[in-house]
Amino acid sequence: MLSPRFRSNHATDPTSEAHVRVTTAFNKMLSIPGATVASVEFTPEGVVVGLRRRKSRPRCPCGWKATGAYDTSVRRWRHLDLGSTKLLLRAEIRRLHCRRCDRVRTEDVPWARPRARHSRDFEDVVAWLAQRTDKTTITRLLRTSWERVAGIVERVVAGQVDTRRLSGLFADRGRRGQRKGHRYLTVVADHDLAGRVVWAGEGKNAATLEAFYDQLGETGCQQLQAVSMDLGAAFKKATDTKAPQARQCVDPFHLVALANEAINKARRWAWNLERDKARHAAVLAGPKRRGRPPTGSPPPGRDQARWVKHTRWALLKDPAALKPSQLEVLHQLRRSHSVLYRCWQLKEGLRDLYRLADPRDAPAHLDWWLAWACRCRIPSFVTLSKTVRDNRDRILAAIELGLSNSKLEGLNSKIRLINHRGYGHHTAAALIAMIYLCCGGLTIQLPTQR
Ligand SMILES: [Zn+2]
């Protein structure tokens, strides 16, 4: 224990202003709500500040006040560092028998959140940093672990998420979220609030989205005007049952992604086709050789295979963003009447749907594309044309309502960034809390801003 008085250079004169009690100094510096500093102790762990509570009846986190305590124990909370020294708050904390919760609970203290082992100020700094920076920066700066950061974020979000956020919702979207390990999340965002995340849950099936609709309530579901989603059947099914009046749309983002997938499948298919052609030509060209081919001889069709491999980015990228070398690849495909050039035309033809000057031309354009694609004899595009035909109305609805792609793409890359910044999250709940924190429009106030 420190001597209750510490002396500065001028402290030989006991009447000097500098003659301040150490507890008073800490009391002024920390200004802990609802308590005063009773003792200051220097330990190997850091400075331990003992708090004396202002007299009050123990209050349950639910708000109910008890007349007496059930029992009492001592708890410590990590507070913001004092220079390079860790600072811990120590206080007696009571348990009470809450009549409203009908069980024994630990009382609420003004300087920390329920169940927390860090002070409110410390947790707010963690949450503020987690919105802006990566795992290593936070854990090294604050000398804490990522598991603790995840726990803090979950607690802060639970206390901050606006429970009324679902009430004003009228256009929302369900979509298949980011894959993490083998976990999927379903993320619901509001089209009107600049794509702000209003709900997220684990899983990707109809039941996941139904859980959101249940939380939204029957009246909330009836007020939905439009819901946009991916092309899968799961979200459609959930919306059909829970919000049948809402206009369903397919996000352009998902359709373009499917077209790119069809290109990749077509490239593999073309590669196999070229290889078989080369093998067939080799058989026709000479007498059949027995045994293993001589060492160093190229496998049949190797050049073609390599050629197909080089076409990847030329086929996938936006034509406006192509490099000269990639443009040359496209020209060569065109000159050689390659099937891959037709694939590229089909993909761009579908993307043109979203580049039409007049959206009223969209139905005619889509029908023209469907007629072309279903006869193209490229298996992956024939399959794509079937999917597009099944979802024709939902695709056109997105164009008619002018749902833009950019918000969803922005959200998608933001979630990817969150996941990457944390290098994976231990639990789905931790990732969901982080998504709410960063994409849910929460404002975290720093202790210095209050
Ligand atoms: Zn209670």
Coordinates of C-alpha atoms and ligand atoms in Angstrom, one line a residue, residues 60-64 96 98-102 105, ligand 1:
C60 CA -30.4 -6.0 -11.4
P61 CA -29.3 -5.6 -15.1
C62 CA -33.0 -5.7 -15.9
G63 CA -33.6 -2.5 -13.9
W64 CA -35.3 -3.9 -10.8
L96 CA -29.3 -10.1 -5.5
C98 CA -34.3 -10.4 -8.6
R99 CA -38.1 -10.8 -8.4
R100 CA -38.6 -9.8 -12.0
C101 CA -36.0 -12.2 -13.4
D102 CA -36.9 -14.7 -10.7
R105 CA -28.2 -12.2 -10.6
Ligands
ZN1 ZN -33.7 -8.8 -13.0

